[in-house]
Short mmCIF file of C-alpha atoms in Angstrom, two decimals:
data_model
loop_
_atom_site.label_atom_id
_atom_site.label_comp_id
_atom_site.label_asym_id
_atom_site.label_seq_id
_atom_site.Cartn_x
_atom_site.Cartn_y
_atom_site.Cartn_z
CA GLN A 1 0.02 -0.01 -0.01
CA LYS A 2 1.29 3.41 -0.94
CA GLU A 3 1.88 6.00 1.79
CA VAL A 4 -0.07 8.61 -0.26
CA GLU A 5 -3.16 7.73 -2.28
CA GLN A 6 -4.61 9.98 -4.93
CA ASP A 7 -7.29 9.24 -7.49
CA PRO A 8 -5.63 9.59 -10.89
CA GLY A 9 -8.81 10.73 -12.66
CA PRO A 10 -9.22 11.93 -15.26
CA LEU A 11 -11.61 14.53 -13.90
CA SER A 12 -13.58 16.58 -16.42
CA VAL A 13 -15.59 19.63 -15.28
CA PRO A 14 -17.25 22.59 -17.06
CA GLU A 15 -15.68 26.03 -16.88
CA GLY A 16 -16.69 27.86 -13.75
CA ALA A 17 -17.19 24.71 -11.67
CA ILE A 18 -15.79 24.12 -8.20
CA VAL A 19 -13.20 21.38 -8.30
CA SER A 20 -12.34 19.17 -5.37
CA LEU A 21 -9.05 17.19 -5.41
CA ASN A 22 -8.14 14.87 -2.56
CA CYS A 23 -5.37 12.78 -1.10
CA THR A 24 -5.24 10.35 1.81
CA TYR A 25 -2.07 9.31 3.62
CA SER A 26 -1.10 6.66 6.13
CA ASN A 27 2.12 8.07 7.62
CA SER A 28 1.37 9.97 10.89
CA ALA A 29 4.81 11.61 10.61
CA PHE A 30 3.68 13.74 7.66
CA GLN A 31 3.17 17.31 8.90
CA TYR A 32 3.94 19.41 5.88
CA PHE A 33 1.58 19.34 2.96
CA MET A 34 1.86 20.79 -0.54
CA TRP A 35 -0.01 20.95 -3.77
CA TYR A 36 1.76 21.18 -7.09
CA ARG A 37 0.36 21.73 -10.59
CA GLN A 38 2.07 20.02 -13.50
CA TYR A 39 1.37 20.76 -17.13
CA SER A 40 2.17 18.09 -19.69
CA ARG A 41 5.90 17.48 -20.04
CA LYS A 42 6.78 20.27 -17.56
CA GLY A 43 8.14 20.37 -14.02
CA PRO A 44 5.77 20.60 -11.02
CA GLU A 45 4.81 24.18 -10.00
CA LEU A 46 4.14 24.88 -6.35
CA LEU A 47 0.60 26.07 -5.68
CA MET A 48 0.20 25.96 -1.94
CA TYR A 49 1.75 24.65 1.21
CA THR A 50 0.53 24.31 4.76
CA TYR A 51 1.61 22.85 8.14
CA SER A 52 -1.59 23.01 10.02
CA SER A 53 -4.95 21.37 10.08
CA GLY A 54 -7.72 23.59 8.75
CA ASN A 55 -8.08 25.79 5.67
CA LYS A 56 -5.61 28.04 3.80
CA GLU A 57 -6.86 30.20 0.96
CA ASP A 58 -4.97 31.85 -1.88
CA GLY A 59 -7.06 33.42 -4.58
CA ARG A 60 -9.20 30.75 -6.26
CA PHE A 61 -7.41 27.98 -4.40
CA THR A 62 -8.15 26.60 -0.90
CA ALA A 63 -6.08 23.88 0.71
CA GLN A 64 -7.70 21.87 3.49
CA VAL A 65 -5.89 19.51 5.93
CA ASP A 66 -7.54 17.08 8.34
CA LYS A 67 -4.71 15.40 10.23
CA SER A 68 -7.10 13.32 12.39
CA SER A 69 -8.53 11.67 9.20
CA LYS A 70 -5.16 11.83 7.31
CA TYR A 71 -6.96 13.60 4.47
CA ILE A 72 -6.06 16.66 2.46
CA SER A 73 -7.96 18.52 -0.26
CA LEU A 74 -7.50 21.23 -2.75
CA PHE A 75 -10.51 23.26 -3.97
CA ILE A 76 -10.45 25.36 -7.07
CA ARG A 77 -13.23 27.93 -7.45
CA ASP A 78 -14.36 29.34 -10.80
CA SER A 79 -12.27 26.78 -12.68
CA GLN A 80 -10.78 27.94 -16.02
CA PRO A 81 -9.56 25.98 -19.06
CA SER A 82 -6.02 27.12 -18.09
CA ASP A 83 -6.40 25.09 -14.86
CA SER A 84 -6.36 21.89 -16.99
CA ALA A 85 -3.26 20.09 -15.72
CA THR A 86 -2.21 17.25 -13.37
CA TYR A 87 -2.46 18.20 -9.69
CA LEU A 88 -0.02 16.48 -7.37
CA CYS A 89 -0.23 16.31 -3.61
CA ALA A 90 3.03 15.98 -1.69
CA MET A 91 3.94 15.72 1.96
CA SER A 92 6.85 15.24 4.30
CA PRO A 93 7.72 15.01 7.91
CA ILE A 94 9.18 18.13 9.49
CA LEU A 95 12.75 17.27 10.32
CA THR A 96 14.86 19.78 12.13
CA GLY A 97 18.30 20.09 10.58
CA GLY A 98 17.60 17.63 7.81
CA GLY A 99 16.24 17.67 4.31
CA ASN A 100 12.54 16.83 3.82
CA LYS A 101 12.14 14.40 1.00
CA LEU A 102 8.66 14.70 -0.50
CA THR A 103 6.31 11.74 -0.93
CA PHE A 104 3.89 12.39 -3.78
CA GLY A 105 0.54 11.11 -4.81
CA THR A 106 0.16 9.78 -8.36
CA GLY A 107 -1.51 13.03 -9.44
CA THR A 108 -5.06 13.78 -10.62
CA GLN A 109 -5.50 14.79 -14.23
CA LEU A 110 -7.98 17.65 -14.47
CA LYS A 111 -9.66 18.97 -17.63
CA VAL A 112 -11.78 22.11 -17.57
CA GLU A 113 -14.08 22.16 -20.57
CA LEU A 114 -15.37 25.36 -22.24
CA ASP B 1 14.50 34.04 -14.68
CA THR B 2 15.89 32.94 -11.36
CA GLY B 3 14.17 29.58 -11.10
CA VAL B 4 15.73 26.10 -11.15
CA SER B 5 17.18 25.23 -14.49
CA GLN B 6 18.04 21.85 -15.95
CA ASP B 7 20.08 20.79 -18.97
CA PRO B 8 19.47 19.11 -21.28
CA ARG B 9 15.65 19.20 -21.49
CA HIS B 10 15.55 16.02 -23.56
CA LYS B 11 18.06 13.22 -23.99
CA ILE B 12 17.75 10.18 -26.27
CA THR B 13 20.38 7.49 -25.84
CA LYS B 14 21.05 3.91 -26.66
CA ARG B 15 21.06 1.20 -24.00
CA GLY B 16 24.47 0.84 -22.42
CA GLN B 17 25.56 4.44 -22.95
CA ASN B 18 26.33 6.85 -20.10
CA VAL B 19 24.40 10.08 -19.65
CA THR B 20 24.84 13.14 -17.41
CA PHE B 21 22.30 15.74 -16.43
CA ARG B 22 22.90 19.13 -14.85
CA CYS B 23 20.78 21.15 -12.42
CA ASP B 24 21.32 24.77 -11.46
CA PRO B 25 19.34 25.58 -8.27
CA ILE B 26 17.88 28.90 -7.24
CA SER B 27 20.82 30.99 -6.02
CA GLU B 28 21.33 30.85 -2.24
CA HIS B 29 19.28 27.69 -1.94
CA ASN B 30 21.45 25.30 0.03
CA ARG B 31 19.40 22.19 -0.48
CA LEU B 32 19.14 20.37 -3.77
CA TYR B 33 16.99 17.29 -4.55
CA TRP B 34 16.76 14.84 -7.45
CA TYR B 35 13.53 12.99 -8.19
CA ARG B 36 12.47 10.66 -10.95
CA GLN B 37 9.04 10.59 -12.50
CA THR B 38 7.62 7.94 -14.73
CA LEU B 39 4.45 8.26 -16.84
CA GLY B 40 1.29 8.40 -14.80
CA GLN B 41 3.21 8.51 -11.48
CA GLY B 42 4.22 11.20 -9.05
CA PRO B 43 7.87 12.03 -8.65
CA GLU B 44 9.93 9.67 -6.50
CA PHE B 45 12.83 10.86 -4.37
CA LEU B 46 16.34 9.86 -5.42
CA THR B 47 18.80 11.83 -3.37
CA TYR B 48 19.49 15.17 -1.77
CA PHE B 49 22.34 17.53 -0.96
CA GLN B 50 22.85 20.04 1.81
CA ASN B 51 25.43 22.35 0.32
CA GLU B 52 28.03 19.97 -1.15
CA ALA B 53 27.25 17.03 1.15
CA GLN B 54 25.08 14.24 -0.20
CA LEU B 55 23.02 13.35 2.87
CA GLU B 56 20.46 10.84 1.75
CA LYS B 57 20.07 8.34 -1.10
CA SER B 58 17.02 6.34 -1.98
CA ARG B 59 17.23 2.62 -2.50
CA LEU B 60 16.04 3.49 -6.02
CA LEU B 61 19.47 4.90 -6.72
CA SER B 62 21.36 1.83 -7.96
CA ASP B 63 25.12 1.66 -8.24
CA ARG B 64 24.84 2.84 -11.83
CA PHE B 65 23.59 6.26 -10.56
CA SER B 66 25.93 8.91 -9.11
CA ALA B 67 25.24 12.48 -8.10
CA GLU B 68 27.60 15.27 -7.21
CA ARG B 69 27.26 18.82 -6.12
CA PRO B 70 30.77 20.33 -6.15
CA LYS B 71 31.13 23.55 -4.22
CA GLY B 72 27.48 23.47 -3.20
CA SER B 73 26.26 25.11 -6.41
CA PHE B 74 25.13 23.18 -9.46
CA SER B 75 24.65 19.43 -9.36
CA THR B 76 25.13 16.57 -11.86
CA LEU B 77 23.36 13.25 -12.00
CA GLU B 78 25.11 10.56 -14.00
CA ILE B 79 23.65 7.26 -15.13
CA GLN B 80 26.12 4.69 -16.34
CA ARG B 81 25.24 1.74 -18.67
CA THR B 82 21.70 3.01 -19.18
CA GLU B 83 18.83 0.53 -19.30
CA GLN B 84 15.39 0.93 -20.91
CA GLY B 85 13.89 1.02 -17.42
CA ASP B 86 15.82 4.31 -16.78
CA SER B 87 13.56 6.12 -19.25
CA ALA B 88 11.81 8.77 -17.19
CA MET B 89 11.67 12.43 -16.36
CA TYR B 90 14.47 13.43 -14.01
CA LEU B 91 13.48 16.41 -11.88
CA CYS B 92 15.66 18.64 -9.74
CA ALA B 93 14.35 20.80 -6.90
CA SER B 94 15.97 23.30 -4.57
CA SER B 95 15.03 24.80 -1.25
CA ARG B 96 16.35 27.38 1.17
CA GLY B 97 16.29 24.90 4.04
CA GLY B 98 15.77 25.74 7.69
CA GLY B 99 12.49 26.65 9.27
CA ARG B 100 9.72 24.21 9.91
CA GLY B 101 9.32 22.98 6.40
CA ASP B 102 11.33 22.76 3.25
CA THR B 103 9.46 24.32 0.37
CA GLN B 104 10.90 22.82 -2.77
CA TYR B 105 10.85 24.47 -6.20
CA PHE B 106 11.22 22.27 -9.18
CA GLY B 107 13.02 22.75 -12.46
CA PRO B 108 11.51 21.82 -15.84
CA GLY B 109 13.03 18.34 -15.82
CA THR B 110 15.24 16.27 -18.22
CA ARG B 111 13.30 13.72 -20.15
CA LEU B 112 15.41 10.61 -20.78
CA THR B 113 14.54 8.04 -23.43
CA VAL B 114 16.70 4.93 -23.57
CA LEU B 115 16.34 3.00 -26.82
#
């Protein structure tokens, strides 16, 4: 069983829809959570990061973390065709003095249709 | 552009050949990471450097793989005697380090195809 599970999709929504992307994890040591967006044949682009349970908002994006359920979400409001990409969740422990290798989900492919 | 850069962007090689990739991190970032990503999967950690010291290597990094970061600046990843299973996107990321987390910024990747 993978440490991080993510539905690969594809997920197709109409323009303007609210999109919900989710990941579950099994490692209680994970304390630092990130969402990356990856366009085809490009490197991952950091969207949001958070340490805490609860919500964090940035423009049209809201990241939600529920550590008790080991469940994280990314919501995209007013989705646009330019949001069409693969969305990767990533997480790591918080290690003082050491590097934090990221463990990724498989990514969810999102397509926003006109 | 002061982001992470990688070179080459694409590499096609024949099985058994050696290849070397380069990564230039964001300036003043003291941590540098290498990941590998295959089609339909998320990136998988390979190794990381704190300045010039290589501090962790994944079991995915076989003896045919070697990484260096001389003088704590750019890094190279070499694969010797390439195999078809090495075909993947090789991603480099850098971070400032310190603090509670370690926000990593990725480069565009080097796509390797082994024929």
